[in-house]
Coordinates of C-alpha atoms in Angstrom, one line a residue:
X26 CA 97.6 102.5 133.1
X27 CA 97.7 102.7 136.8
X28 CA 101.0 102.8 138.6
X29 CA 101.8 100.7 141.6
X30 CA 102.5 97.0 141.8
X31 CA 101.5 96.2 138.2
X32 CA 104.2 94.1 136.5
X33 CA 105.1 94.7 132.9
X34 CA 107.2 92.2 130.9
X35 CA 108.7 94.0 127.9
X36 CA 109.8 91.7 125.1
X37 CA 112.5 92.5 122.5
X38 CA 115.0 95.1 123.6
X39 CA 116.6 95.4 120.2
X40 CA 113.6 97.0 118.6
X41 CA 112.6 99.7 121.1
X42 CA 112.1 97.7 124.3
X43 CA 114.8 99.5 126.2
X44 CA 113.1 102.9 125.7
X45 CA 109.7 101.5 126.7
X46 CA 111.1 99.8 129.8
X47 CA 112.7 102.9 131.0
X48 CA 109.6 105.0 130.5
X49 CA 107.3 102.4 132.3
X50 CA 109.7 102.3 135.2
X51 CA 109.6 106.1 135.3
X52 CA 105.8 105.9 135.7
X53 CA 106.2 103.7 138.8
X54 CA 105.7 100.2 137.4
X55 CA 107.8 97.1 138.0
X56 CA 109.4 96.1 134.8
X57 CA 111.1 92.9 133.5
X58 CA 112.9 93.7 130.3
X59 CA 113.6 90.6 128.2
X60 CA 116.5 90.4 125.8
X61 CA 114.7 87.9 123.5
X62 CA 117.6 87.3 121.2
X63 CA 120.3 87.4 123.9
X64 CA 122.4 89.7 121.7
X65 CA 122.3 93.2 123.3
X66 CA 125.6 94.3 124.9
X67 CA 125.5 94.8 128.6
X68 CA 126.6 98.5 128.3
X69 CA 123.2 99.1 126.6
X70 CA 121.5 98.4 130.0
X71 CA 123.6 100.8 132.1
X72 CA 121.3 103.7 131.8
X73 CA 118.1 101.8 132.8
X74 CA 116.4 102.7 136.1
X75 CA 116.9 100.3 139.1
X76 CA 113.3 99.2 138.8
X77 CA 114.0 97.5 135.5
X78 CA 115.3 93.9 135.7
X79 CA 117.0 92.8 132.5
X80 CA 116.9 89.1 131.7
X81 CA 117.6 86.9 128.7
X82 CA 115.7 83.8 130.0
X83 CA 112.6 85.1 131.8
X84 CA 110.3 83.0 134.0
X85 CA 106.9 82.3 132.5
X86 CA 104.5 85.2 133.4
X87 CA 101.9 85.0 136.1
X88 CA 98.3 85.8 135.1
X89 CA 98.5 89.4 136.3
X90 CA 101.5 90.4 134.3
X91 CA 101.0 92.7 131.3
X92 CA 103.0 91.7 128.2
X93 CA 104.5 94.3 125.8
X94 CA 105.6 92.8 122.5
X95 CA 106.6 93.9 119.0
X96 CA 104.0 92.9 116.4
X97 CA 106.7 90.9 114.5
X98 CA 107.6 88.5 117.4
X99 CA 107.1 84.8 117.0
X100 CA 103.9 83.9 118.9
X101 CA 105.5 80.6 120.0
X102 CA 108.2 82.5 122.1
X103 CA 107.6 80.9 125.5
X104 CA 106.6 84.0 127.4
X105 CA 104.2 85.2 124.7
X106 CA 102.8 81.7 124.1
X107 CA 102.1 81.3 127.9
X108 CA 100.5 84.8 128.1
X109 CA 98.2 84.0 125.1
X110 CA 97.1 80.7 126.6
X111 CA 96.3 82.0 130.0
X112 CA 94.7 85.3 128.9
X113 CA 97.2 87.9 130.0
X114 CA 96.8 91.5 128.8
X115 CA 99.1 91.9 125.8
X116 CA 99.9 95.2 124.2
X117 CA 102.0 95.9 121.2
X118 CA 105.0 98.3 121.2
X119 CA 103.0 100.6 119.0
X120 CA 100.1 100.7 121.5
X121 CA 102.1 101.3 124.6
X122 CA 104.3 103.9 122.9
X123 CA 101.1 105.8 122.0
X124 CA 99.8 105.5 125.6
X125 CA 103.0 106.9 127.0
X126 CA 103.0 109.8 124.5
X127 CA 99.4 110.7 125.4
X128 CA 99.8 110.3 129.2
X129 CA 102.8 112.5 129.2
X130 CA 101.2 115.1 126.9
X131 CA 104.4 115.1 124.8
X132 CA 102.7 116.4 121.7
X133 CA 100.1 118.7 123.3
X134 CA 101.6 121.7 121.5
X135 CA 102.3 120.1 118.1
X136 CA 100.5 118.4 115.3
X137 CA 101.6 114.8 114.6
X138 CA 101.4 112.9 111.3
X139 CA 102.4 109.2 111.4
X140 CA 103.3 107.3 108.2
X141 CA 103.4 103.6 107.6
X142 CA 103.2 101.2 104.6
X143 CA 105.2 98.7 102.6
X144 CA 107.0 101.2 100.4
X145 CA 107.3 105.0 99.7
X146 CA 107.2 105.8 103.4
X147 CA 110.5 107.8 103.5
X148 CA 109.9 109.8 100.3
X149 CA 106.2 110.5 101.3
X150 CA 107.3 111.8 104.7
X151 CA 110.1 113.9 103.3
X152 CA 107.9 115.5 100.6
X153 CA 105.1 116.2 103.2
X154 CA 107.6 117.8 105.6
X155 CA 109.0 120.0 102.9
X156 CA 105.4 121.1 101.9
X157 CA 104.5 121.9 105.5
X158 CA 107.8 123.6 106.3
X159 CA 106.8 126.8 104.3
X160 CA 104.5 127.7 107.1
X161 CA 105.5 125.4 110.0
X162 CA 108.5 124.3 112.0
X163 CA 108.7 120.6 111.2
X164 CA 110.5 117.7 112.7
X165 CA 110.9 114.8 110.2
X166 CA 111.9 111.4 111.4
X167 CA 112.6 108.7 108.7
X168 CA 115.2 106.1 108.0
X169 CA 117.4 109.0 106.9
X170 CA 117.4 110.3 110.5
X171 CA 115.9 113.2 112.4
X172 CA 115.6 116.5 110.4
X173 CA 114.4 120.0 111.2
X174 CA 112.8 122.0 108.4
X175 CA 111.4 125.5 108.3
X176 CA 111.0 127.9 105.4
X177 CA 114.7 129.0 105.7
X178 CA 116.4 126.0 107.3
X179 CA 117.0 122.3 106.7
X180 CA 119.2 120.7 109.4
X181 CA 120.0 117.0 110.0
X182 CA 119.8 116.7 113.8
X183 CA 120.6 113.0 114.2
X184 CA 121.4 109.9 112.0
X185 CA 121.1 106.3 112.7
X186 CA 117.8 106.0 114.7
X187 CA 115.5 103.2 113.7
X188 CA 111.8 103.7 112.8
X189 CA 110.4 101.3 115.4
X190 CA 107.5 103.0 117.2
X191 CA 109.4 103.4 120.4
X192 CA 112.0 105.4 118.6
X193 CA 109.5 108.3 118.8
X194 CA 110.4 108.6 122.5
X195 CA 114.0 109.1 121.6
X196 CA 113.1 111.6 118.8
X197 CA 111.4 113.7 121.4
X198 CA 114.4 113.6 123.7
X199 CA 116.8 114.7 120.9
X200 CA 114.5 117.5 119.8
X201 CA 114.3 118.8 123.4
X202 CA 118.1 118.8 123.7
X203 CA 118.2 121.0 120.6
X204 CA 115.8 123.4 122.3
X205 CA 113.6 123.4 119.2
X206 CA 109.9 123.9 119.5
X207 CA 108.3 122.4 116.4
X208 CA 104.7 122.9 115.4
X209 CA 104.5 119.6 113.4
X210 CA 106.1 116.2 113.6
X211 CA 106.1 113.9 110.6
X212 CA 107.0 110.4 111.7
X213 CA 107.8 107.3 109.6
X214 CA 107.1 104.0 111.4
X215 CA 107.4 100.3 110.6
X216 CA 104.5 97.9 110.7
X217 CA 101.8 100.3 111.9
X218 CA 101.4 103.5 113.9
X219 CA 100.9 104.4 117.5
X220 CA 97.7 106.3 116.9
X221 CA 99.1 109.6 118.1
X222 CA 97.8 112.7 116.4
X223 CA 94.8 113.2 114.2
X224 CA 96.2 112.0 110.9
X225 CA 97.8 108.8 109.7
X226 CA 99.1 108.0 106.2
X227 CA 99.1 104.5 104.7
X228 CA 101.2 104.5 101.6
X229 CA 100.4 101.0 100.4
X230 CA 99.7 97.5 101.8
X231 CA 101.1 95.7 98.7
X232 CA 103.1 93.7 98.2
X233 CA 102.0 92.1 101.5
X234 CA 104.3 89.7 103.3
X235 CA 104.3 87.4 106.4
X236 CA 105.6 88.4 109.8
X237 CA 105.9 86.8 113.3
X238 CA 107.3 83.6 111.9
X239 CA 104.6 83.4 109.2
X240 CA 101.8 83.6 111.7
X241 CA 100.2 86.8 110.3
X242 CA 100.3 89.3 107.4
X243 CA 102.1 92.5 107.7
X244 CA 99.0 94.3 106.5
X245 CA 97.2 93.2 109.8
X246 CA 99.8 95.2 111.8
X247 CA 99.7 98.2 109.5
X248 CA 96.0 98.5 109.8
X249 CA 96.6 99.7 113.4
X250 CA 96.5 103.0 111.5
X251 CA 92.8 103.0 111.8
X252 CA 93.1 104.4 115.3
X253 CA 93.6 107.8 113.8
X254 CA 90.5 110.0 113.2
X255 CA 91.8 110.8 109.6
X256 CA 93.6 108.3 107.4
X257 CA 95.1 109.1 104.0
X258 CA 95.4 105.9 102.1
X259 CA 95.9 104.3 98.7
X260 CA 92.5 103.7 97.1
X261 CA 93.4 100.2 96.1
X262 CA 93.7 99.2 99.7
X263 CA 90.3 100.4 100.9
X264 CA 88.9 96.9 100.0
X265 CA 90.7 95.6 103.2
X266 CA 88.8 98.1 105.5
X267 CA 85.7 96.6 107.1
X268 CA 83.0 98.1 109.3
X269 CA 84.7 101.5 109.6
X270 CA 82.5 104.0 111.3
X271 CA 85.0 106.2 113.2
X272 CA 87.7 107.1 110.7
X273 CA 87.5 109.7 107.9
X274 CA 89.3 108.0 105.0
X275 CA 90.7 110.1 102.2
X276 CA 92.1 108.2 99.2
X277 CA 94.7 108.9 96.5
X278 CA 95.5 107.0 93.4
X279 CA 97.6 107.2 90.2
X280 CA 94.8 105.7 88.1
X281 CA 91.5 105.1 89.8
X282 CA 88.8 107.7 89.0
X283 CA 87.1 106.9 92.3
X284 CA 89.9 108.2 94.5
X285 CA 89.6 111.6 96.2
X286 CA 92.9 112.7 94.7
X287 CA 94.2 111.5 91.3
X288 CA 97.9 112.0 90.3
X289 CA 99.2 111.4 86.8
X290 CA 102.9 111.6 85.7
X291 CA 103.8 112.1 82.1
X292 CA 107.4 112.3 81.3
X293 CA 108.8 115.1 83.5
X294 CA 105.4 116.6 84.4
X295 CA 102.8 115.7 87.0
X296 CA 99.2 116.7 87.2
X297 CA 97.2 116.3 90.4
X298 CA 93.4 116.7 90.6
X299 CA 91.6 117.1 93.9
X300 CA 88.2 118.5 94.8
X301 CA 87.9 119.9 91.3
X302 CA 91.2 121.8 91.4
X303 CA 94.4 120.9 89.5
X304 CA 98.0 121.3 90.4
X305 CA 100.5 121.1 87.5
X306 CA 104.2 120.7 88.1
X307 CA 107.3 120.5 85.9
X308 CA 109.7 118.0 87.5
X309 CA 113.4 118.0 87.7
X310 CA 115.5 115.6 85.5
X311 CA 118.0 113.1 87.0
X312 CA 115.6 110.7 88.7
X313 CA 112.7 108.5 87.7
X314 CA 109.5 110.3 88.8
X315 CA 107.4 107.2 88.3
X316 CA 109.2 105.6 91.3
X317 CA 107.8 108.5 93.4
X318 CA 104.2 108.3 92.1
X319 CA 102.8 107.1 95.5
X320 CA 104.8 109.7 97.4
X321 CA 103.7 112.6 95.2
X322 CA 100.0 111.6 95.5
X323 CA 100.1 110.7 99.3
X324 CA 102.0 113.8 100.3
X325 CA 99.7 116.1 98.3
X326 CA 96.6 114.4 99.8
X327 CA 97.9 114.8 103.3
X328 CA 99.3 118.3 102.7
X329 CA 95.9 119.6 101.5
X330 CA 94.1 118.0 104.4
X331 CA 96.6 119.6 106.8
X332 CA 95.9 123.0 105.2
X333 CA 98.9 123.4 102.9
X334 CA 98.8 126.0 100.1
X335 CA 98.7 124.3 96.6
X336 CA 101.5 126.8 95.7
X337 CA 103.7 125.2 98.4
X338 CA 103.0 121.8 96.9
X339 CA 103.9 123.0 93.4
X340 CA 107.2 124.5 94.5
X341 CA 108.1 121.5 96.6
X342 CA 107.7 119.1 93.7
X343 CA 109.3 121.4 91.1
X344 CA 112.4 121.8 93.4
X345 CA 112.6 118.0 94.2
X346 CA 115.4 116.0 92.6
X347 CA 114.9 112.6 94.3
X348 CA 116.3 111.2 97.5
X349 CA 119.6 109.5 98.1
X350 CA 119.2 105.8 97.5
X351 CA 115.8 106.2 95.7
X352 CA 116.1 106.0 91.9
X353 CA 118.6 108.9 91.5
X354 CA 121.1 109.2 88.7
X355 CA 124.3 111.0 89.9
X356 CA 127.9 111.3 88.9
X357 CA 130.3 109.2 91.1
X358 CA 134.0 109.6 90.4
X359 CA 133.4 110.1 86.7
X360 CA 131.1 107.1 86.6
X361 CA 127.3 107.1 86.1
X362 CA 125.7 105.9 89.3
X363 CA 122.1 104.7 89.5
X364 CA 121.7 105.1 93.3
X365 CA 118.8 102.9 94.5
X366 CA 120.1 101.5 97.8
X367 CA 117.8 102.2 100.7
X368 CA 115.5 100.5 103.2
X369 CA 112.6 100.6 100.8
X370 CA 114.3 98.5 98.1
X371 CA 112.2 95.6 96.6
X372 CA 112.4 93.5 93.5
X373 CA 110.3 95.8 91.4
X374 CA 112.4 98.9 92.4
X375 CA 115.6 97.0 91.7
X376 CA 114.3 96.0 88.3
X377 CA 113.4 99.6 87.5
X378 CA 116.9 100.7 88.5
X379 CA 118.6 98.1 86.3
X380 CA 116.4 99.1 83.3
X381 CA 117.2 102.7 84.0
X382 CA 121.0 102.1 84.2
X383 CA 121.8 99.6 81.5
X384 CA 124.0 101.2 78.9
X385 CA 124.8 99.2 75.8
X386 CA 127.9 101.4 74.9
X387 CA 129.7 101.2 78.3
X388 CA 130.5 98.7 81.0
X389 CA 127.7 97.9 83.5
X390 CA 128.3 96.7 87.1
X391 CA 125.4 95.8 89.4
X392 CA 125.7 95.9 93.2
X393 CA 122.8 94.1 94.7
X394 CA 121.8 92.4 98.0
X395 CA 121.2 93.4 101.6
X396 CA 122.9 94.7 104.7
X397 CA 120.8 92.4 106.9
X398 CA 122.2 93.7 110.2
X399 CA 120.5 97.0 109.5
X400 CA 117.2 96.0 107.9
X401 CA 114.5 93.8 109.5
X402 CA 112.7 93.0 106.2
X403 CA 115.6 91.9 104.0
X404 CA 116.0 91.4 100.2
X405 CA 115.4 87.6 99.7
X406 CA 118.1 85.8 97.8
X407 CA 115.5 84.2 95.6
X408 CA 114.4 87.7 94.4
X409 CA 118.1 88.5 93.6
X410 CA 118.3 85.2 91.7
X411 CA 115.3 86.2 89.6
X412 CA 116.8 89.5 88.6
X413 CA 120.2 87.8 87.8
X414 CA 118.4 85.3 85.5
X415 CA 116.8 88.3 83.7
X416 CA 119.7 90.7 83.4
X417 CA 123.0 88.7 83.9
X418 CA 123.7 88.6 80.1
X419 CA 123.8 92.5 80.0
X420 CA 126.0 92.9 83.1
X421 CA 129.8 92.9 83.0
X422 CA 130.1 92.2 86.7
X423 CA 127.7 91.5 89.6
X424 CA 128.7 92.3 93.2
X425 CA 126.5 90.5 95.8
X426 CA 126.2 92.1 99.2
X427 CA 125.3 90.2 102.4
X428 CA 125.8 86.8 104.0
X429 CA 122.5 85.4 102.6
X430 CA 123.8 85.9 99.0
X431 CA 126.9 83.7 99.5
X432 CA 125.2 80.7 98.0
X433 CA 124.5 82.6 94.7
X434 CA 127.4 82.2 92.4
X435 CA 128.2 82.1 88.7
X436 CA 130.7 83.7 86.3
X437 CA 131.6 87.4 87.0
X438 CA 130.0 87.4 90.5
X439 CA 131.9 88.9 93.4
X440 CA 130.8 88.9 97.1
X441 CA 131.3 91.8 99.5
X442 CA 130.0 92.5 103.1
X443 CA 128.3 95.9 102.7
X444 CA 127.5 98.7 100.3
X445 CA 130.7 100.7 100.9
X446 CA 132.8 97.7 100.0
X447 CA 130.6 97.1 97.0
X448 CA 131.1 100.6 95.7
X449 CA 134.9 100.4 96.2
X450 CA 134.9 97.1 94.3
X451 CA 132.7 98.6 91.5
X452 CA 135.1 101.5 91.1
X453 CA 138.0 99.1 90.7
X454 CA 136.2 97.3 87.9
X455 CA 135.1 100.4 85.9
X456 CA 136.5 103.4 84.1
X457 CA 135.3 106.9 83.4
X458 CA 131.9 106.8 81.7
X459 CA 130.9 103.4 82.9
X460 CA 127.7 102.6 84.8
X461 CA 127.3 101.4 88.4
X462 CA 123.8 100.3 89.4
X463 CA 123.4 100.2 93.2
X464 CA 120.5 98.1 94.7
X465 CA 121.3 97.2 98.3
X466 CA 118.6 97.1 101.0
X467 CA 120.1 99.1 103.9
X468 CA 119.4 102.1 106.1
X469 CA 121.2 105.3 104.9

């Protein structure tokens, strides 16, 4: 990128566009920042440099403008459609964030590992950060927030930041304010990676889904990960990689004998085989380890490639008791709570939580749905309806969360706005010893 009179049009300020606009203006470019949805409060613009013009109805771009767009934007959006038709340069938010990071040398003193995929991103990132923290100072950014980990410390630095690629720019700012000098960054990202750092991790490409108003598959965006020189990926997804000559691919699997690393869970034990060596671990009770199968395998594969000691992997797994909102069984005001509410929720995970929670000798209440204001990829009502048709006879009450669930109704169904209201309602419907099953797609 060369500063001067170049004009950047940055689309979608809700998903990282503000940070990108500010950075580009700081590099000397003229920037038009487009509030595509017209929903961002004016106070959000107050900190932008004077070189950034914020508009909600932009003029169509001239041929020399460079367009910056998120991978999920509808290609028929007028600015983007015009740019495509007249051959403008178009960069994704992922790409331009990576360029900014490299040009500013932000990670010149630290190792960076980026993680994307359909599911198991947060748990993979968390396990990997814990493995590496025995020897390194690690910054972990996931849907849970920004955390600092070292051998003797684990601190939550910030909550509430999204995992859009441009959020990495804010992660760096927050870490600087804390005067921390990490040696490793482990970064969870949605719909692909920026290509920063040697290693990328692709947890899984299935189940695939459509994005950008059904114009492309999410897997197309996630395969941006092939910009890294080393990619850790699920063996089942290698069939989608074509003509690769630049990237070292290391595979993991829970069943395929052809993978570089094979992980097998049996009850509360896990056995991992890689390069002729075996790591055996005794797992903690209180969560379903099968739901973490991808995370155990991917984090081990990445950890070993990054130089982790197998002993550190073993003690990480043996001390792990699940993550909040990911198949954990906990006590909640004298009730048994199956806590499976997180951004990674899908129909299969919800089904597993219901199966885990159903108790024939006590009352069962299911909280299910989405907090759509927080999650881009929601929990479709049709999937909720499928689960209700399967399990409604075994449930005493169902509490549906989110506006899109309002059309689903039958006997013993209650509607609430969010998870907190759902939990309060569930408490009022249950007594000591009863079971609450929580399956709401939301950031926590």
